[in-house]
mmCIF file of C-alpha atoms in Angstrom:
data_model
loop_
_atom_site.group_PDB
_atom_site.id
_atom_site.type_symbol
_atom_site.label_atom_id
_atom_site.label_comp_id
_atom_site.label_asym_id
_atom_site.label_seq_id
_atom_site.Cartn_x
_atom_site.Cartn_y
_atom_site.Cartn_z
ATOM 1 C CA UNK A 101 -37.598 -19.565 -74.789
ATOM 2 C CA UNK A 102 -38.200 -23.124 -75.924
ATOM 3 C CA UNK A 103 -35.374 -25.619 -75.589
ATOM 4 C CA UNK A 104 -35.555 -28.744 -77.705
ATOM 5 C CA UNK A 105 -33.820 -31.930 -76.689
ATOM 6 C CA UNK A 106 -32.228 -33.113 -79.875
ATOM 7 C CA UNK A 107 -31.485 -36.760 -79.113
ATOM 8 C CA UNK A 108 -34.406 -38.689 -80.491
ATOM 9 C CA UNK A 109 -33.610 -41.788 -78.442
ATOM 10 C CA UNK A 110 -35.576 -42.559 -75.321
ATOM 11 C CA UNK A 111 -32.453 -42.868 -73.180
ATOM 12 C CA UNK A 112 -32.306 -40.079 -70.611
ATOM 13 C CA UNK A 113 -29.923 -37.170 -70.811
ATOM 14 C CA UNK A 114 -27.371 -37.282 -68.004
ATOM 15 C CA UNK A 115 -25.980 -33.913 -66.950
ATOM 16 C CA UNK A 116 -23.046 -33.223 -64.648
ATOM 17 C CA UNK A 117 -23.034 -29.664 -63.289
ATOM 18 C CA UNK A 118 -19.738 -28.529 -61.805
ATOM 19 C CA UNK A 119 -20.561 -25.712 -59.395
ATOM 20 C CA UNK A 120 -24.123 -26.856 -58.750
ATOM 21 C CA UNK A 121 -24.569 -24.666 -55.659
ATOM 22 C CA UNK A 122 -23.486 -21.418 -57.331
ATOM 23 C CA UNK A 123 -25.564 -18.671 -58.902
ATOM 24 C CA UNK A 124 -25.989 -20.272 -62.331
ATOM 25 C CA UNK A 125 -25.457 -23.831 -61.111
ATOM 26 C CA UNK A 126 -28.561 -23.695 -58.924
ATOM 27 C CA UNK A 127 -30.626 -22.473 -61.864
ATOM 28 C CA UNK A 128 -29.240 -25.203 -64.129
ATOM 29 C CA UNK A 129 -30.229 -27.845 -61.585
ATOM 30 C CA UNK A 130 -33.744 -26.449 -61.261
ATOM 31 C CA UNK A 131 -34.315 -25.986 -64.989
ATOM 32 C CA UNK A 132 -32.981 -29.378 -66.070
ATOM 33 C CA UNK A 133 -34.979 -31.208 -63.418
ATOM 34 C CA UNK A 134 -38.141 -29.461 -64.644
ATOM 35 C CA UNK A 135 -37.698 -31.095 -68.050
ATOM 36 C CA UNK A 136 -38.462 -34.702 -68.948
ATOM 37 C CA UNK A 137 -35.754 -37.320 -69.423
ATOM 38 C CA UNK A 138 -32.985 -35.649 -67.442
ATOM 39 C CA UNK A 139 -30.859 -37.136 -64.693
ATOM 40 C CA UNK A 140 -28.632 -34.589 -62.997
ATOM 41 C CA UNK A 141 -25.465 -34.899 -60.933
ATOM 42 C CA UNK A 142 -24.340 -31.796 -59.086
ATOM 43 C CA UNK A 143 -20.691 -31.399 -58.125
ATOM 44 C CA UNK A 144 -19.766 -28.997 -55.329
ATOM 45 C CA UNK A 145 -17.125 -28.750 -52.637
ATOM 46 C CA UNK A 146 -19.639 -27.775 -49.943
ATOM 47 C CA UNK A 147 -23.199 -29.078 -49.525
ATOM 48 C CA UNK A 148 -26.304 -26.985 -50.074
ATOM 49 C CA UNK A 149 -27.818 -25.156 -47.102
ATOM 50 C CA UNK A 150 -31.228 -26.235 -48.393
ATOM 51 C CA UNK A 151 -30.765 -29.580 -50.208
ATOM 52 C CA UNK A 152 -32.562 -30.210 -53.501
ATOM 53 C CA UNK A 153 -35.065 -33.024 -53.094
ATOM 54 C CA UNK A 154 -35.589 -34.861 -56.377
ATOM 55 C CA UNK A 155 -35.094 -38.565 -57.234
ATOM 56 C CA UNK A 156 -33.355 -37.545 -60.468
ATOM 57 C CA UNK A 157 -30.774 -35.401 -58.673
ATOM 58 C CA UNK A 158 -27.639 -36.464 -56.838
ATOM 59 C CA UNK A 159 -25.143 -34.079 -55.235
ATOM 60 C CA UNK A 160 -21.545 -35.275 -55.073
ATOM 61 C CA UNK A 161 -19.209 -33.464 -52.699
ATOM 62 C CA UNK A 162 -15.801 -33.234 -54.325
ATOM 63 C CA UNK A 163 -12.673 -31.080 -54.175
ATOM 64 C CA UNK A 164 -11.795 -30.818 -57.857
ATOM 65 C CA UNK A 165 -8.312 -29.565 -56.987
ATOM 66 C CA UNK A 166 -7.577 -33.023 -55.555
ATOM 67 C CA UNK A 167 -6.970 -35.343 -58.531
ATOM 68 C CA UNK A 168 -7.248 -38.571 -56.528
ATOM 69 C CA UNK A 169 -10.508 -37.549 -54.857
ATOM 70 C CA UNK A 170 -11.893 -36.411 -58.202
ATOM 71 C CA UNK A 171 -11.075 -39.789 -59.764
ATOM 72 C CA UNK A 172 -12.635 -41.676 -56.884
ATOM 73 C CA UNK A 173 -15.860 -39.690 -56.738
ATOM 74 C CA UNK A 174 -16.531 -39.064 -60.442
ATOM 75 C CA UNK A 175 -15.240 -42.182 -62.170
ATOM 76 C CA UNK A 176 -18.625 -43.917 -61.814
ATOM 77 C CA UNK A 177 -20.268 -41.297 -64.070
ATOM 78 C CA UNK A 178 -20.149 -43.336 -67.254
ATOM 79 C CA UNK A 179 -23.376 -42.450 -69.095
ATOM 80 C CA UNK A 180 -22.815 -38.701 -69.159
ATOM 81 C CA UNK A 181 -24.287 -36.802 -72.101
ATOM 82 C CA UNK A 182 -23.763 -33.165 -71.034
ATOM 83 C CA UNK A 183 -21.165 -31.401 -68.890
ATOM 84 C CA UNK A 184 -21.768 -27.900 -67.509
ATOM 85 C CA UNK A 185 -18.746 -26.081 -66.054
ATOM 86 C CA UNK A 186 -19.952 -23.140 -63.950
ATOM 87 C CA UNK A 187 -17.348 -23.150 -61.191
ATOM 88 C CA UNK A 188 -13.954 -21.647 -60.468
ATOM 89 C CA UNK A 189 -11.227 -21.645 -57.825
ATOM 90 C CA UNK A 190 -11.136 -18.251 -56.142
ATOM 91 C CA UNK A 191 -8.400 -18.608 -53.536
ATOM 92 C CA UNK A 192 -5.997 -16.386 -55.473
ATOM 93 C CA UNK A 193 -6.464 -13.020 -57.223
ATOM 94 C CA UNK A 194 -7.774 -12.956 -60.773
ATOM 95 C CA UNK A 195 -5.037 -12.981 -63.430
ATOM 96 C CA UNK A 196 -2.471 -14.405 -61.033
ATOM 97 C CA UNK A 197 -0.469 -17.443 -62.071
ATOM 98 C CA UNK A 198 -1.844 -19.362 -59.076
ATOM 99 C CA UNK A 199 -5.457 -18.670 -60.103
ATOM 100 C CA UNK A 200 -4.669 -19.675 -63.691
ATOM 101 C CA UNK A 201 -3.015 -22.948 -62.673
ATOM 102 C CA UNK A 202 -5.700 -23.907 -60.154
ATOM 103 C CA UNK A 203 -8.595 -23.428 -62.543
ATOM 104 C CA UNK A 204 -6.827 -25.267 -65.335
ATOM 105 C CA UNK A 205 -6.084 -28.133 -62.923
ATOM 106 C CA UNK A 206 -9.713 -28.367 -61.781
ATOM 107 C CA UNK A 207 -11.063 -28.788 -65.307
ATOM 108 C CA UNK A 208 -8.243 -31.143 -66.208
ATOM 109 C CA UNK A 209 -8.922 -33.337 -63.168
ATOM 110 C CA UNK A 210 -12.644 -33.476 -63.982
ATOM 111 C CA UNK A 211 -12.068 -34.388 -67.626
ATOM 112 C CA UNK A 212 -9.472 -37.000 -66.630
ATOM 113 C CA UNK A 213 -12.065 -38.669 -64.401
ATOM 114 C CA UNK A 214 -14.943 -38.655 -66.898
ATOM 115 C CA UNK A 215 -13.724 -38.694 -70.506
ATOM 116 C CA UNK A 216 -11.976 -42.103 -70.515
ATOM 117 C CA UNK A 217 -15.096 -43.803 -69.144
ATOM 118 C CA UNK A 218 -17.843 -42.449 -71.368
ATOM 119 C CA UNK A 219 -18.662 -42.674 -75.055
ATOM 120 C CA UNK A 220 -21.989 -40.892 -74.736
ATOM 121 C CA UNK A 221 -20.815 -37.304 -74.171
ATOM 122 C CA UNK A 222 -22.440 -34.851 -76.591
ATOM 123 C CA UNK A 223 -21.518 -31.417 -75.277
ATOM 124 C CA UNK A 224 -19.411 -29.501 -72.775
ATOM 125 C CA UNK A 225 -20.650 -26.047 -71.756
ATOM 126 C CA UNK A 226 -18.145 -23.678 -70.125
ATOM 127 C CA UNK A 227 -18.862 -20.433 -68.322
ATOM 128 C CA UNK A 228 -16.335 -17.608 -68.138
ATOM 129 C CA UNK A 229 -17.238 -13.906 -68.325
ATOM 130 C CA UNK A 230 -16.841 -10.452 -69.827
ATOM 131 C CA UNK A 231 -13.299 -10.289 -68.428
ATOM 132 C CA UNK A 232 -12.446 -12.404 -71.485
ATOM 133 C CA UNK A 233 -12.298 -9.159 -73.481
ATOM 134 C CA UNK A 234 -10.339 -6.838 -71.204
ATOM 135 C CA UNK A 235 -7.235 -6.923 -69.069
ATOM 136 C CA UNK A 236 -7.768 -5.624 -65.563
ATOM 137 C CA UNK A 237 -4.001 -5.302 -65.208
ATOM 138 C CA UNK A 238 -3.369 -3.121 -68.256
ATOM 139 C CA UNK A 239 -3.989 0.564 -68.974
ATOM 140 C CA UNK A 240 -7.487 1.883 -68.392
ATOM 141 C CA UNK A 241 -9.853 2.109 -71.342
ATOM 142 C CA UNK A 242 -12.755 3.317 -69.218
ATOM 143 C CA UNK A 243 -13.577 6.248 -71.467
ATOM 144 C CA UNK A 244 -13.852 4.046 -74.533
ATOM 145 C CA UNK A 245 -17.290 2.584 -75.282
ATOM 146 C CA UNK A 246 -16.799 -0.842 -76.783
ATOM 147 C CA UNK A 247 -19.345 -3.562 -77.350
ATOM 148 C CA UNK A 248 -17.378 -6.760 -77.582
ATOM 149 C CA UNK A 249 -18.525 -9.541 -79.863
ATOM 150 C CA UNK A 250 -17.565 -13.173 -79.536
ATOM 151 C CA UNK A 251 -14.692 -13.145 -82.016
ATOM 152 C CA UNK A 252 -13.059 -10.052 -80.511
ATOM 153 C CA UNK A 253 -9.398 -10.837 -79.793
ATOM 154 C CA UNK A 254 -8.274 -11.972 -76.396
ATOM 155 C CA UNK A 255 -7.005 -9.261 -74.096
ATOM 156 C CA UNK A 256 -3.353 -8.975 -73.239
ATOM 157 C CA UNK A 257 -2.109 -10.835 -70.205
ATOM 158 C CA UNK A 258 -0.658 -14.278 -69.640
ATOM 159 C CA UNK A 259 -2.791 -15.577 -66.773
ATOM 160 C CA UNK A 260 -6.472 -15.072 -67.603
ATOM 161 C CA UNK A 261 -7.762 -18.525 -66.660
ATOM 162 C CA UNK A 262 -10.699 -18.159 -69.044
ATOM 163 C CA UNK A 263 -8.289 -18.782 -71.889
ATOM 164 C CA UNK A 264 -6.867 -21.830 -70.143
ATOM 165 C CA UNK A 265 -10.355 -23.377 -69.894
ATOM 166 C CA UNK A 266 -11.118 -22.806 -73.573
ATOM 167 C CA UNK A 267 -7.748 -24.104 -74.743
ATOM 168 C CA UNK A 268 -7.984 -27.158 -72.514
ATOM 169 C CA UNK A 269 -11.506 -27.974 -73.711
ATOM 170 C CA UNK A 270 -10.433 -27.808 -77.339
ATOM 171 C CA UNK A 271 -7.382 -29.933 -76.678
ATOM 172 C CA UNK A 272 -9.010 -32.613 -74.549
ATOM 173 C CA UNK A 273 -12.193 -32.997 -76.602
ATOM 174 C CA UNK A 274 -10.020 -33.450 -79.654
ATOM 175 C CA UNK A 275 -12.526 -32.433 -82.297
ATOM 176 C CA UNK A 276 -14.841 -35.274 -81.279
ATOM 177 C CA UNK A 277 -17.241 -33.559 -78.847
ATOM 178 C CA UNK A 278 -19.030 -30.226 -79.282
ATOM 179 C CA UNK A 279 -18.488 -27.480 -76.745
ATOM 180 C CA UNK A 280 -19.543 -23.909 -76.078
ATOM 181 C CA UNK A 281 -18.431 -21.062 -73.834
ATOM 182 C CA UNK A 282 -20.755 -18.466 -72.279
ATOM 183 C CA UNK A 283 -19.609 -15.018 -71.156
ATOM 184 C CA UNK A 284 -21.968 -13.189 -68.762
ATOM 185 C CA UNK A 285 -21.542 -9.770 -67.203
ATOM 186 C CA UNK A 286 -22.381 -9.224 -63.534
ATOM 187 C CA UNK A 287 -24.564 -12.212 -62.586
ATOM 188 C CA UNK A 288 -27.755 -11.644 -60.639
ATOM 189 C CA UNK A 289 -28.901 -14.696 -58.730
ATOM 190 C CA UNK A 290 -29.089 -16.285 -55.303
ATOM 191 C CA UNK A 291 -26.432 -18.460 -53.691
ATOM 192 C CA UNK A 292 -24.645 -18.778 -50.374
ATOM 193 C CA UNK A 293 -21.727 -20.504 -52.105
ATOM 194 C CA UNK A 294 -20.533 -17.762 -54.449
ATOM 195 C CA UNK A 295 -17.586 -15.426 -53.939
ATOM 196 C CA UNK A 296 -18.588 -12.727 -56.447
ATOM 197 C CA UNK A 297 -22.176 -12.497 -55.242
ATOM 198 C CA UNK A 298 -23.697 -9.210 -56.360
ATOM 199 C CA UNK A 299 -27.252 -9.797 -55.138
ATOM 200 C CA UNK A 300 -26.120 -11.172 -51.791
ATOM 201 C CA UNK A 301 -23.886 -8.152 -51.238
ATOM 202 C CA UNK A 302 -26.582 -5.726 -52.345
ATOM 203 C CA UNK A 303 -29.239 -7.319 -50.167
ATOM 204 C CA UNK A 304 -27.143 -7.346 -47.006
ATOM 205 C CA UNK A 305 -26.167 -3.728 -47.655
ATOM 206 C CA UNK A 306 -29.803 -2.662 -48.108
ATOM 207 C CA UNK A 307 -30.882 -4.648 -45.056
ATOM 208 C CA UNK A 308 -28.182 -3.124 -42.837
ATOM 209 C CA UNK A 309 -29.068 0.371 -44.094
ATOM 210 C CA UNK A 310 -32.671 -0.260 -43.074
ATOM 211 C CA UNK A 311 -31.722 -1.737 -39.700
ATOM 212 C CA UNK A 312 -29.282 1.056 -38.767
ATOM 213 C CA UNK A 313 -31.146 3.870 -40.550
ATOM 214 C CA UNK A 314 -28.200 4.592 -42.850
ATOM 215 C CA UNK A 315 -28.364 6.343 -46.240
ATOM 216 C CA UNK A 316 -28.456 3.957 -49.215
ATOM 217 C CA UNK A 317 -25.620 5.537 -51.168
ATOM 218 C CA UNK A 318 -23.722 4.296 -54.213
ATOM 219 C CA UNK A 319 -20.023 4.227 -53.445
ATOM 220 C CA UNK A 320 -17.858 4.284 -56.561
ATOM 221 C CA UNK A 321 -16.583 6.420 -59.397
ATOM 222 C CA UNK A 322 -18.778 8.968 -61.117
ATOM 223 C CA UNK A 323 -18.142 7.237 -64.434
ATOM 224 C CA UNK A 324 -19.501 3.925 -63.099
ATOM 225 C CA UNK A 325 -22.499 5.802 -61.676
ATOM 226 C CA UNK A 326 -23.399 7.815 -64.762
ATOM 227 C CA UNK A 327 -22.234 5.625 -67.658
ATOM 228 C CA UNK A 328 -22.739 2.042 -68.809
ATOM 229 C CA UNK A 329 -19.775 0.012 -67.611
ATOM 230 C CA UNK A 330 -20.960 -3.592 -67.468
ATOM 231 C CA UNK A 331 -23.859 -5.753 -68.591
ATOM 232 C CA UNK A 332 -26.311 -7.413 -66.209
ATOM 233 C CA UNK A 333 -26.834 -11.157 -66.590
ATOM 234 C CA UNK A 334 -29.763 -12.848 -64.883
ATOM 235 C CA UNK A 335 -28.714 -16.274 -63.570
ATOM 236 C CA UNK A 336 -31.851 -17.834 -65.038
ATOM 237 C CA UNK A 337 -31.129 -16.383 -68.467
ATOM 238 C CA UNK A 338 -27.531 -17.620 -68.364
ATOM 239 C CA UNK A 339 -28.702 -21.108 -67.365
ATOM 240 C CA UNK A 340 -31.249 -21.197 -70.178
ATOM 241 C CA UNK A 341 -28.567 -20.181 -72.650
ATOM 242 C CA UNK A 342 -26.300 -22.994 -71.445
ATOM 243 C CA UNK A 343 -29.114 -25.490 -71.983
ATOM 244 C CA UNK A 344 -30.042 -24.026 -75.366
ATOM 245 C CA UNK A 345 -26.492 -24.335 -76.665
ATOM 246 C CA UNK A 346 -26.036 -27.800 -75.174
ATOM 247 C CA UNK A 347 -29.214 -29.357 -76.567
ATOM 248 C CA UNK A 348 -29.582 -27.892 -80.051
ATOM 249 C CA UNK A 349 -27.348 -29.550 -82.588
ATOM 250 C CA UNK A 350 -27.472 -26.557 -84.925
ATOM 251 C CA UNK A 351 -25.252 -24.707 -82.427
ATOM 252 C CA UNK A 352 -22.795 -27.589 -82.060
ATOM 253 C CA UNK A 353 -19.161 -27.040 -82.984
ATOM 254 C CA UNK A 354 -16.182 -29.196 -82.105
ATOM 255 C CA UNK A 355 -14.068 -26.029 -82.409
ATOM 256 C CA UNK A 356 -16.222 -24.355 -79.738
ATOM 257 C CA UNK A 357 -19.017 -21.818 -79.987
ATOM 258 C CA UNK A 358 -18.737 -18.623 -77.920
ATOM 259 C CA UNK A 359 -21.785 -16.639 -76.785
ATOM 260 C CA UNK A 360 -22.112 -13.490 -74.709
ATOM 261 C CA UNK A 361 -24.768 -14.188 -72.064
ATOM 262 C CA UNK A 362 -26.315 -10.846 -71.169
ATOM 263 C CA UNK A 363 -29.752 -9.484 -70.344
ATOM 264 C CA UNK A 364 -30.086 -7.056 -73.228
ATOM 265 C CA UNK A 365 -29.921 -3.260 -72.843
ATOM 266 C CA UNK A 366 -26.964 -2.092 -70.783
ATOM 267 C CA UNK A 367 -27.591 -0.538 -67.375
ATOM 268 C CA UNK A 368 -26.638 2.693 -65.668
ATOM 269 C CA UNK A 369 -26.659 2.454 -61.885
ATOM 270 C CA UNK A 370 -28.003 5.991 -61.500
ATOM 271 C CA UNK A 371 -31.169 4.916 -63.325
ATOM 272 C CA UNK A 372 -32.024 1.917 -61.139
ATOM 273 C CA UNK A 373 -30.430 2.680 -57.731
ATOM 274 C CA UNK A 374 -33.406 4.718 -56.403
ATOM 275 C CA UNK A 375 -35.855 1.906 -57.216
ATOM 276 C CA UNK A 376 -33.593 -0.622 -55.490
ATOM 277 C CA UNK A 377 -33.546 1.541 -52.364
ATOM 278 C CA UNK A 378 -37.333 1.760 -52.345
ATOM 279 C CA UNK A 379 -37.497 -2.042 -52.624
ATOM 280 C CA UNK A 380 -35.689 -2.239 -49.287
ATOM 281 C CA UNK A 381 -38.081 0.332 -47.771
ATOM 282 C CA UNK A 382 -35.402 2.992 -47.582
ATOM 283 C CA UNK A 383 -35.670 6.732 -47.853
ATOM 284 C CA UNK A 384 -33.224 7.410 -50.640
ATOM 285 C CA UNK A 385 -31.084 10.546 -50.285
ATOM 286 C CA UNK A 386 -31.310 13.269 -52.915
ATOM 287 C CA UNK A 387 -27.716 12.688 -53.908
ATOM 288 C CA UNK A 388 -27.195 8.925 -53.827
ATOM 289 C CA UNK A 389 -23.701 9.047 -55.327
ATOM 290 C CA UNK A 390 -20.752 9.166 -52.947
ATOM 291 C CA UNK A 391 -17.208 8.817 -54.324
ATOM 292 C CA UNK A 392 -15.808 8.618 -50.785
ATOM 293 C CA UNK A 393 -17.980 5.682 -49.682
ATOM 294 C CA UNK A 394 -15.963 2.444 -49.836
ATOM 295 C CA UNK A 395 -18.011 -0.671 -49.065
ATOM 296 C CA UNK A 396 -15.139 -2.719 -47.668
ATOM 297 C CA UNK A 397 -14.207 0.100 -45.278
ATOM 298 C CA UNK A 398 -17.746 0.973 -44.187
ATOM 299 C CA UNK A 399 -19.279 -2.511 -43.851
ATOM 300 C CA UNK A 400 -16.541 -5.020 -43.045
ATOM 301 C CA UNK A 401 -17.136 -4.476 -39.302
ATOM 302 C CA UNK A 402 -20.897 -5.138 -39.527
ATOM 303 C CA UNK A 403 -20.801 -8.939 -39.091
ATOM 304 C CA UNK A 404 -22.257 -8.607 -35.600
ATOM 305 C CA UNK A 405 -25.072 -6.411 -36.913
ATOM 306 C CA UNK A 406 -25.912 -9.075 -39.490
ATOM 307 C CA UNK A 407 -25.998 -11.724 -36.729
ATOM 308 C CA UNK A 408 -28.500 -9.579 -34.819
ATOM 309 C CA UNK A 409 -30.690 -9.231 -37.909
ATOM 310 C CA UNK A 410 -30.632 -12.976 -38.583
ATOM 311 C CA UNK A 411 -31.686 -13.749 -35.016
ATOM 312 C CA UNK A 412 -34.273 -10.989 -34.751
ATOM 313 C CA UNK A 413 -35.942 -11.823 -38.081
ATOM 314 C CA UNK A 414 -35.727 -15.624 -37.774
ATOM 315 C CA UNK A 415 -33.689 -15.983 -40.963
ATOM 316 C CA UNK A 416 -31.692 -18.935 -42.232
ATOM 317 C CA UNK A 417 -28.435 -18.956 -40.309
ATOM 318 C CA UNK A 418 -25.790 -17.325 -42.470
ATOM 319 C CA UNK A 419 -22.665 -15.384 -41.687
ATOM 320 C CA UNK A 420 -22.235 -12.083 -43.478
ATOM 321 C CA UNK A 421 -19.453 -13.517 -45.628
ATOM 322 C CA UNK A 422 -21.769 -16.304 -46.850
ATOM 323 C CA UNK A 423 -23.649 -13.706 -48.869
ATOM 324 C CA UNK A 424 -21.647 -10.482 -49.048
ATOM 325 C CA UNK A 425 -18.303 -9.629 -50.631
ATOM 326 C CA UNK A 426 -17.657 -5.927 -50.085
ATOM 327 C CA UNK A 427 -14.424 -5.977 -52.056
ATOM 328 C CA UNK A 428 -16.385 -7.218 -55.065
ATOM 329 C CA UNK A 429 -18.800 -4.284 -54.860
ATOM 330 C CA UNK A 430 -15.842 -1.897 -54.646
ATOM 331 C CA UNK A 431 -14.248 -3.544 -57.678
ATOM 332 C CA UNK A 432 -17.521 -3.481 -59.631
ATOM 333 C CA UNK A 433 -18.394 0.136 -58.869
ATOM 334 C CA UNK A 434 -14.834 1.381 -59.403
ATOM 335 C CA UNK A 435 -14.022 -0.692 -62.469
ATOM 336 C CA UNK A 436 -11.431 1.077 -64.662
ATOM 337 C CA UNK A 437 -12.556 -0.567 -67.908
ATOM 338 C CA UNK A 438 -15.861 -1.011 -69.686
ATOM 339 C CA UNK A 439 -17.008 -4.605 -70.228
ATOM 340 C CA UNK A 440 -19.975 -4.324 -72.561
ATOM 341 C CA UNK A 441 -20.960 -7.107 -74.906
ATOM 342 C CA UNK A 442 -23.083 -7.567 -77.984
ATOM 343 C CA UNK A 443 -25.727 -10.323 -77.876
ATOM 344 C CA UNK A 444 -26.325 -10.243 -81.622
ATOM 345 C CA UNK A 445 -24.897 -13.736 -82.138
ATOM 346 C CA UNK A 446 -27.144 -15.437 -79.582
ATOM 347 C CA UNK A 447 -30.171 -13.585 -80.970
ATOM 348 C CA UNK A 448 -29.296 -14.487 -84.556
ATOM 349 C CA UNK A 449 -28.890 -18.168 -83.733
ATOM 350 C CA UNK A 450 -32.227 -18.399 -81.941
ATOM 351 C CA UNK A 451 -31.586 -17.733 -78.241
ATOM 352 C CA UNK A 452 -33.978 -14.819 -77.936
ATOM 353 C CA UNK A 453 -34.587 -14.700 -74.171
ATOM 354 C CA UNK A 454 -33.970 -11.257 -72.670
ATOM 355 C CA UNK A 455 -34.329 -9.761 -69.207
ATOM 356 C CA UNK A 456 -34.695 -6.236 -67.901
ATOM 357 C CA UNK A 457 -31.897 -5.748 -65.398
ATOM 358 C CA UNK A 458 -33.994 -3.847 -62.860
ATOM 359 C CA UNK A 459 -36.616 -6.607 -63.031
ATOM 360 C CA UNK A 460 -33.831 -9.142 -62.456
ATOM 361 C CA UNK A 461 -32.675 -7.291 -59.341
ATOM 362 C CA UNK A 462 -36.235 -7.100 -57.980
ATOM 363 C CA UNK A 463 -36.864 -10.778 -58.722
ATOM 364 C CA UNK A 464 -33.791 -11.943 -56.830
ATOM 365 C CA UNK A 465 -34.538 -9.713 -53.837
ATOM 366 C CA UNK A 466 -37.959 -11.387 -53.671
ATOM 367 C CA UNK A 467 -36.338 -14.804 -54.098
ATOM 368 C CA UNK A 468 -33.936 -14.217 -51.221
ATOM 369 C CA UNK A 469 -36.864 -13.100 -49.071
ATOM 370 C CA UNK A 470 -38.818 -16.237 -49.974
ATOM 371 C CA UNK A 471 -35.856 -18.371 -48.932
ATOM 372 C CA UNK A 472 -35.610 -16.446 -45.627
ATOM 373 C CA UNK A 473 -32.096 -15.245 -46.365
ATOM 374 C CA UNK A 474 -33.082 -11.594 -45.881
ATOM 375 C CA UNK A 475 -36.093 -10.002 -44.142
#
């Protein structure tokens, strides 16, 4: 997919990526630095395990929940042209008041530090997710097949922080700066700084199964096994869509443009699970579905096993929790509601990049092997 930079001047684009070490943030850094006339600032609370070496890239360590620290560390960013918000505060449960308030405060602190000092900002790109369309606290609609489009109404519930980010962007940009919001499904990428890390969890699970000669079973509900429940979203595709929306003026809207950011055809785990097992060199059982297998119960005590694997295989030093979140896998594979989106709008407006979800999974397994995160 071609991305055109639509500022004819020779001055460089200056991007600030909040969450630069996360799944999509890492891809945004890589893709922007591969283009001409981009200077990139990455914002993250913790440094990268493997720092990005590029004269046009600068990582700023900052706790965005601390307003004074945010002012001190970001106030020098005065020539910013593009903001990318691909981060969130995860200390509290989703849809809790604490989670809502923290995430609203982070974006507010960042905008307070940058907006008064720049007159060059062209676009703010937010990232939220498919949870925009459904309430995880309300009654189950798991049997209902719905393909949400971008103007579907917000779900019920007072504390979905996605809504807080959108409302705050519209308020603070005041009809003067364009902005967009991107809503992926389950993101497939590689990061040691991400709480909801599907590929990290999957790869540690497959590796432990191989190491301990355990069956590679799918633990969840039969509906999540046999039906389409959520879209896959390759981190590279999501990053490209952010850049496309941020650098093409025909997509610009000061009221905000929303785009689902999904691979394309929806997935069924039963169709791709056997191939994933083979990728890890596992003998897959005849019946790979197990409703009684709970990842957090079966794997939470395997931190010592992971340490052995890291040492034996000469891998990058990571703790199991740096890559795996077993509660996330349980939530994903036992989700009570379907979160399926339409990508008709992105296609119609010219963002035609698609990915096959199984190919995405295979790519990121290879990527984690190349980076010596898994054997």
